[in-house]
Amino acid sequence: MDPKNLKKIIQNEFLPDSSGHDIYHLERVCGLALKIQEKEGGDREVIAYASFLHDVHRIMGGKIKKFCSPKDSLPKIKIILEKVKAPKEKIEKILHCIEFHEEYGFSKKGKTAQDIETLILQDADNLDAIGAIGIARAFMFGGAYNIPMYLPTCPFRKKYFNEAKFDISEIHHFYSKLLRLKNDLHTKTGKKLAKKRHAFMKKYLEEFFKEWNEKDN
Ligand code: ADP
Ligand code: NI
């Protein structure tokens, strides 16, 4: 598979995105996923196709300003896969990866997918949600969906994370999701890459609260 063909077809829809799901997010996820695949195995072609098409639901949701699930995007993705002449016998598998890539151990439903391709896509996508880039993407999402930066009087840490509901502030989102991702990864390679990104986010939050409280000291 040549991801460039796929990129050409989808880039018009993804290039103008300002919610953290632009074409470069797809490129980074694909790169990270293939890097993980080299060590952990799985079908490279399935992983590459699924990486480039995993956030079509986000573009659909952005248009109607309402949450769309990965499952909602499957009919559209099927058409794209046929258009780029993806191997017929791999289409079901690619759709499966996309449908189940947004599962979290800390959500009410928990995780169900167990196949290596879906687990690798989950790890790669979650790596791009943490660290320096993850921080930038979080605030991009907040801006695009009118989520406040921080609301200091609201309590932290919900028991369960719900992907379909916005957090009360983007800083709250760090506690409901982003800081929990490190322990939710599956692959050894993903876990290794997550360490530095997680530490950087913690340092970032430390500085954020120091500056926020500066006026009190
Ligand atoms: P990914 O592409 O990693 O699946 P998402 O699609 O969940 O990421 O969204 C991109 C980023 O936007 C997230 O990593 C997060 O920082 C932010 N975000 C997503 N959902 C929410 C939410 N419900 N409330 C606040 N911020 C969110
Ligand atoms: Ni993504």
mmCIF file of C-alpha atoms and ligand atoms in Angstrom:
data_model
loop_
_atom_site.group_PDB
_atom_site.id
_atom_site.type_symbol
_atom_site.label_atom_id
_atom_site.label_comp_id
_atom_site.label_asym_id
_atom_site.label_seq_id
_atom_site.Cartn_x
_atom_site.Cartn_y
_atom_site.Cartn_z
ATOM 1 C CA MET A 1 0.000 0.000 0.000
ATOM 2 C CA ASP A 2 1.158 3.503 -0.751
ATOM 3 C CA PRO A 3 -0.325 5.818 1.906
ATOM 4 C CA LYS A 4 0.357 8.750 -0.442
ATOM 5 C CA ASN A 5 -2.629 7.753 -2.599
ATOM 6 C CA LEU A 6 -4.861 7.711 0.434
ATOM 7 C CA LYS A 7 -3.395 10.992 1.672
ATOM 8 C CA LYS A 8 -4.229 12.701 -1.618
ATOM 9 C CA ILE A 9 -7.853 11.615 -1.371
ATOM 10 C CA ILE A 10 -8.456 12.599 2.239
ATOM 11 C CA GLN A 11 -6.208 15.615 2.686
ATOM 12 C CA ASN A 12 -8.717 18.202 1.484
ATOM 13 C CA GLU A 13 -11.026 17.232 4.335
ATOM 14 C CA PHE A 14 -8.325 16.991 6.985
ATOM 15 C CA LEU A 15 -5.934 19.816 6.076
ATOM 16 C CA PRO A 16 -8.111 22.700 7.380
ATOM 17 C CA ASP A 17 -8.978 20.948 10.655
ATOM 18 C CA SER A 18 -8.214 22.986 13.774
ATOM 19 C CA SER A 19 -9.409 20.526 16.418
ATOM 20 C CA GLY A 20 -6.198 18.471 16.598
ATOM 21 C CA HIS A 21 -7.202 15.980 13.910
ATOM 22 C CA ASP A 22 -5.405 17.405 10.883
ATOM 23 C CA ILE A 23 -3.574 15.406 8.221
ATOM 24 C CA TYR A 24 -0.301 15.610 10.201
ATOM 25 C CA HIS A 25 -1.978 13.820 13.124
ATOM 26 C CA LEU A 26 -2.803 11.002 10.700
ATOM 27 C CA GLU A 27 0.780 10.953 9.404
ATOM 28 C CA ARG A 28 2.202 10.868 12.924
ATOM 29 C CA VAL A 29 -0.172 8.092 14.003
ATOM 30 C CA CYS A 30 0.721 6.054 10.914
ATOM 31 C CA GLY A 31 4.462 6.577 11.530
ATOM 32 C CA LEU A 32 4.221 5.625 15.202
ATOM 33 C CA ALA A 33 1.989 2.634 14.470
ATOM 34 C CA LEU A 34 4.398 1.252 11.858
ATOM 35 C CA LYS A 35 7.314 1.812 14.222
ATOM 36 C CA ILE A 36 5.483 -0.221 16.870
ATOM 37 C CA GLN A 37 4.536 -2.867 14.279
ATOM 38 C CA GLU A 38 8.221 -3.437 13.437
ATOM 39 C CA LYS A 39 8.767 -4.691 16.973
ATOM 40 C CA GLU A 40 5.378 -6.196 17.830
ATOM 41 C CA GLY A 41 4.129 -7.687 14.539
ATOM 42 C CA GLY A 42 0.710 -7.441 12.888
ATOM 43 C CA ASP A 43 -0.373 -6.616 9.335
ATOM 44 C CA ARG A 44 1.442 -3.456 8.183
ATOM 45 C CA GLU A 45 -1.009 -2.718 5.401
ATOM 46 C CA VAL A 46 -4.065 -2.965 7.656
ATOM 47 C CA ILE A 47 -2.348 -0.758 10.233
ATOM 48 C CA ALA A 48 -1.372 1.880 7.639
ATOM 49 C CA TYR A 49 -4.853 2.118 6.081
ATOM 50 C CA ALA A 50 -6.543 2.181 9.490
ATOM 51 C CA SER A 51 -4.155 4.879 10.769
ATOM 52 C CA PHE A 52 -4.928 7.233 7.890
ATOM 53 C CA LEU A 53 -8.686 6.721 8.179
ATOM 54 C CA HIS A 54 -9.209 6.403 11.950
ATOM 55 C CA ASP A 55 -10.443 9.968 12.555
ATOM 56 C CA VAL A 56 -12.988 10.381 9.732
ATOM 57 C CA HIS A 57 -15.686 10.405 12.460
ATOM 58 C CA ARG A 58 -14.041 13.482 13.981
ATOM 59 C CA ILE A 59 -14.337 15.403 10.701
ATOM 60 C CA MET A 60 -17.972 14.267 10.387
ATOM 61 C CA GLY A 61 -18.669 15.380 13.984
ATOM 62 C CA GLY A 62 -16.900 18.701 13.397
ATOM 63 C CA LYS A 63 -19.223 19.480 10.506
ATOM 64 C CA ILE A 64 -22.413 18.941 12.513
ATOM 65 C CA LYS A 65 -20.887 20.015 15.864
ATOM 66 C CA LYS A 66 -22.070 16.789 17.443
ATOM 67 C CA PHE A 67 -20.158 13.688 18.557
ATOM 68 C CA CYS A 68 -19.940 10.961 15.905
ATOM 69 C CA SER A 69 -18.550 7.545 16.876
ATOM 70 C CA PRO A 70 -15.961 5.646 14.797
ATOM 71 C CA LYS A 71 -18.789 3.240 13.872
ATOM 72 C CA ASP A 72 -20.713 6.119 12.260
ATOM 73 C CA SER A 73 -17.803 6.655 9.873
ATOM 74 C CA LEU A 74 -17.549 3.068 8.576
ATOM 75 C CA PRO A 75 -19.832 3.420 5.494
ATOM 76 C CA LYS A 76 -17.844 6.464 4.339
ATOM 77 C CA ILE A 77 -14.533 4.701 4.969
ATOM 78 C CA LYS A 78 -15.651 1.658 3.016
ATOM 79 C CA ILE A 79 -16.266 3.868 -0.019
ATOM 80 C CA ILE A 80 -12.797 5.442 0.319
ATOM 81 C CA LEU A 81 -11.142 2.025 0.646
ATOM 82 C CA GLU A 82 -12.851 0.817 -2.500
ATOM 83 C CA LYS A 83 -11.846 4.003 -4.309
ATOM 84 C CA VAL A 84 -8.144 3.528 -3.474
ATOM 85 C CA LYS A 85 -8.387 -0.167 -4.354
ATOM 86 C CA ALA A 86 -7.443 -1.465 -0.905
ATOM 87 C CA PRO A 87 -7.079 -5.267 -0.903
ATOM 88 C CA LYS A 88 -10.633 -6.617 -0.686
ATOM 89 C CA GLU A 89 -9.748 -9.333 1.822
ATOM 90 C CA LYS A 90 -8.384 -6.707 4.243
ATOM 91 C CA ILE A 91 -11.295 -4.264 4.236
ATOM 92 C CA GLU A 92 -13.234 -5.926 7.092
ATOM 93 C CA LYS A 93 -10.113 -6.000 9.232
ATOM 94 C CA ILE A 94 -9.346 -2.316 8.570
ATOM 95 C CA LEU A 95 -12.925 -1.369 9.483
ATOM 96 C CA HIS A 96 -12.672 -3.445 12.663
ATOM 97 C CA CYS A 97 -9.500 -1.583 13.744
ATOM 98 C CA ILE A 98 -11.182 1.772 13.199
ATOM 99 C CA GLU A 99 -14.417 0.815 14.947
ATOM 100 C CA PHE A 100 -12.610 -0.329 18.101
ATOM 101 C CA HIS A 101 -9.640 2.049 18.263
ATOM 102 C CA GLU A 102 -11.295 4.398 20.747
ATOM 103 C CA GLU A 103 -11.629 2.028 23.688
ATOM 104 C CA TYR A 104 -10.257 2.943 27.095
ATOM 105 C CA GLY A 105 -9.771 0.823 30.198
ATOM 106 C CA PHE A 106 -10.968 3.813 32.237
ATOM 107 C CA SER A 107 -14.275 4.244 30.398
ATOM 108 C CA LYS A 108 -17.444 2.525 31.595
ATOM 109 C CA LYS A 109 -17.472 0.083 28.684
ATOM 110 C CA GLY A 110 -13.779 -0.791 29.072
ATOM 111 C CA LYS A 111 -11.771 -2.551 26.369
ATOM 112 C CA THR A 112 -12.876 -5.398 24.133
ATOM 113 C CA ALA A 113 -10.470 -5.477 21.162
ATOM 114 C CA GLN A 114 -7.625 -7.957 21.464
ATOM 115 C CA ASP A 115 -6.125 -8.161 17.992
ATOM 116 C CA ILE A 116 -2.641 -6.722 17.568
ATOM 117 C CA GLU A 117 -3.566 -4.337 14.710
ATOM 118 C CA THR A 118 -6.274 -2.568 16.742
ATOM 119 C CA LEU A 119 -4.085 -2.489 19.848
ATOM 120 C CA ILE A 120 -1.226 -0.921 17.864
ATOM 121 C CA LEU A 121 -3.552 1.720 16.397
ATOM 122 C CA GLN A 122 -4.836 2.481 19.909
ATOM 123 C CA ASP A 123 -1.277 2.880 21.214
ATOM 124 C CA ALA A 124 -0.143 5.107 18.335
ATOM 125 C CA ASP A 125 -3.228 7.331 18.559
ATOM 126 C CA ASN A 126 -2.852 7.634 22.319
ATOM 127 C CA LEU A 127 0.851 8.484 22.042
ATOM 128 C CA ASP A 128 -0.091 11.449 19.843
ATOM 129 C CA ALA A 129 -2.584 12.541 22.526
ATOM 130 C CA ILE A 130 0.151 12.957 25.173
ATOM 131 C CA GLY A 131 3.467 14.823 25.470
ATOM 132 C CA ALA A 132 4.177 18.212 23.879
ATOM 133 C CA ILE A 133 2.021 17.498 20.834
ATOM 134 C CA GLY A 134 -0.749 16.046 22.975
ATOM 135 C CA ILE A 135 -0.844 19.251 25.031
ATOM 136 C CA ALA A 136 -1.097 21.368 21.867
ATOM 137 C CA ARG A 137 -3.835 19.117 20.451
ATOM 138 C CA ALA A 138 -5.831 19.247 23.669
ATOM 139 C CA PHE A 139 -6.011 23.043 23.615
ATOM 140 C CA MET A 140 -6.757 23.055 19.881
ATOM 141 C CA PHE A 141 -9.724 20.765 20.579
ATOM 142 C CA GLY A 142 -10.808 22.989 23.457
ATOM 143 C CA GLY A 143 -10.718 26.062 21.219
ATOM 144 C CA ALA A 144 -12.583 24.368 18.390
ATOM 145 C CA TYR A 145 -15.367 23.129 20.696
ATOM 146 C CA ASN A 146 -15.541 26.137 23.062
ATOM 147 C CA ILE A 147 -14.265 24.206 26.068
ATOM 148 C CA PRO A 148 -12.854 26.536 28.780
ATOM 149 C CA MET A 149 -9.084 26.362 29.394
ATOM 150 C CA TYR A 150 -9.455 25.775 33.155
ATOM 151 C CA LEU A 151 -12.224 26.122 35.729
ATOM 152 C CA PRO A 152 -10.497 26.124 39.132
ATOM 153 C CA THR A 153 -13.604 25.657 41.264
ATOM 154 C CA CYS A 154 -14.771 22.402 39.633
ATOM 155 C CA PRO A 155 -13.746 19.057 41.188
ATOM 156 C CA PHE A 156 -11.205 16.810 39.388
ATOM 157 C CA ARG A 157 -11.083 13.159 38.346
ATOM 158 C CA LYS A 158 -14.244 11.490 37.273
ATOM 159 C CA LYS A 159 -14.361 7.754 37.884
ATOM 160 C CA TYR A 160 -15.153 6.999 34.244
ATOM 161 C CA PHE A 161 -14.153 8.825 31.089
ATOM 162 C CA ASN A 162 -16.863 9.384 28.481
ATOM 163 C CA GLU A 163 -15.504 10.175 24.999
ATOM 164 C CA ALA A 164 -18.886 11.511 23.845
ATOM 165 C CA LYS A 165 -19.054 14.178 26.577
ATOM 166 C CA PHE A 166 -16.854 17.250 26.782
ATOM 167 C CA ASP A 167 -14.864 17.708 29.953
ATOM 168 C CA ILE A 168 -15.705 20.786 31.989
ATOM 169 C CA SER A 169 -12.326 22.333 31.088
ATOM 170 C CA GLU A 170 -9.328 21.231 29.032
ATOM 171 C CA ILE A 171 -7.154 21.035 32.174
ATOM 172 C CA HIS A 172 -9.770 18.684 33.641
ATOM 173 C CA HIS A 173 -9.354 16.570 30.507
ATOM 174 C CA PHE A 174 -5.728 15.903 31.493
ATOM 175 C CA TYR A 175 -7.006 14.199 34.657
ATOM 176 C CA SER A 176 -9.973 12.393 33.136
ATOM 177 C CA LYS A 177 -8.016 11.033 30.148
ATOM 178 C CA LEU A 178 -4.535 12.213 29.159
ATOM 179 C CA LEU A 179 -2.673 11.312 32.374
ATOM 180 C CA ARG A 180 -4.365 7.906 32.418
ATOM 181 C CA LEU A 181 -3.209 6.887 28.948
ATOM 182 C CA LYS A 182 0.312 5.794 29.956
ATOM 183 C CA ASN A 183 -1.045 2.853 31.964
ATOM 184 C CA ASP A 184 -3.632 2.033 29.316
ATOM 185 C CA LEU A 185 -1.141 1.213 26.525
ATOM 186 C CA HIS A 186 -0.636 -2.394 25.432
ATOM 187 C CA THR A 187 2.627 -2.790 23.579
ATOM 188 C CA LYS A 188 6.089 -2.768 25.115
ATOM 189 C CA THR A 189 7.253 -0.295 22.451
ATOM 190 C CA GLY A 190 4.289 2.011 23.067
ATOM 191 C CA LYS A 191 4.831 1.948 26.821
ATOM 192 C CA LYS A 192 8.490 2.841 26.362
ATOM 193 C CA LEU A 193 7.644 5.815 24.121
ATOM 194 C CA ALA A 194 4.928 6.997 26.526
ATOM 195 C CA LYS A 195 7.220 7.440 29.534
ATOM 196 C CA LYS A 196 8.930 10.650 28.384
ATOM 197 C CA ARG A 197 5.696 12.150 27.039
ATOM 198 C CA HIS A 198 3.862 11.443 30.288
ATOM 199 C CA ALA A 199 6.654 12.980 32.389
ATOM 200 C CA PHE A 200 6.618 16.100 30.187
ATOM 201 C CA MET A 201 2.847 16.519 30.674
ATOM 202 C CA LYS A 202 3.224 16.239 34.433
ATOM 203 C CA LYS A 203 5.965 18.886 34.389
ATOM 204 C CA TYR A 204 3.779 21.073 32.185
ATOM 205 C CA LEU A 205 0.854 20.856 34.638
ATOM 206 C CA GLU A 206 3.176 21.660 37.539
ATOM 207 C CA GLU A 207 4.265 24.862 35.758
ATOM 208 C CA PHE A 208 0.685 25.657 34.742
ATOM 209 C CA PHE A 209 -0.515 25.585 38.348
ATOM 210 C CA LYS A 210 2.576 27.484 39.589
ATOM 211 C CA GLU A 211 1.791 30.311 37.169
ATOM 212 C CA TRP A 212 -1.935 30.108 37.896
ATOM 213 C CA ASN A 213 -1.247 30.569 41.638
ATOM 214 C CA GLU A 214 1.515 33.171 41.243
ATOM 215 C CA LYS A 215 -0.850 35.965 42.169
ATOM 216 C CA ASP A 216 -1.492 34.305 45.563
ATOM 217 C CA ASN A 217 2.174 34.047 46.559
HETATM 218 P P1 ADP B 1 -7.318 10.959 19.347
HETATM 219 O O1 ADP B 1 -7.136 11.430 17.949
HETATM 220 O O2 ADP B 1 -6.061 10.689 20.063
HETATM 221 O O3 ADP B 1 -8.342 9.853 19.503
HETATM 222 P P2 ADP B 1 -9.373 12.549 20.270
HETATM 223 O O4 ADP B 1 -10.071 12.285 19.004
HETATM 224 O O5 ADP B 1 -9.935 11.959 21.504
HETATM 225 O O6 ADP B 1 -7.877 12.129 20.164
HETATM 226 O O7 ADP B 1 -9.239 14.122 20.435
HETATM 227 C C1 ADP B 1 -8.022 14.841 20.294
HETATM 228 C C2 ADP B 1 -7.701 15.575 21.541
HETATM 229 O O8 ADP B 1 -8.756 16.496 21.876
HETATM 230 C C3 ADP B 1 -7.638 14.628 22.727
HETATM 231 O O9 ADP B 1 -6.378 14.014 22.852
HETATM 232 C C4 ADP B 1 -7.932 15.571 23.845
HETATM 233 O O10 ADP B 1 -6.810 16.272 24.245
HETATM 234 C C5 ADP B 1 -8.973 16.512 23.254
HETATM 235 N N1 ADP B 1 -10.320 16.010 23.587
HETATM 236 C C6 ADP B 1 -10.911 14.962 23.025
HETATM 237 N N2 ADP B 1 -12.112 14.691 23.607
HETATM 238 C C7 ADP B 1 -12.264 15.617 24.559
HETATM 239 C C8 ADP B 1 -13.289 15.879 25.528
HETATM 240 N N3 ADP B 1 -14.368 15.093 25.592
HETATM 241 N N4 ADP B 1 -13.135 16.919 26.363
HETATM 242 C C9 ADP B 1 -12.050 17.687 26.292
HETATM 243 N N5 ADP B 1 -11.052 17.482 25.421
HETATM 244 C C10 ADP B 1 -11.130 16.468 24.554
HETATM 245 NI NI NI B 2 -6.628 10.195 16.304
#
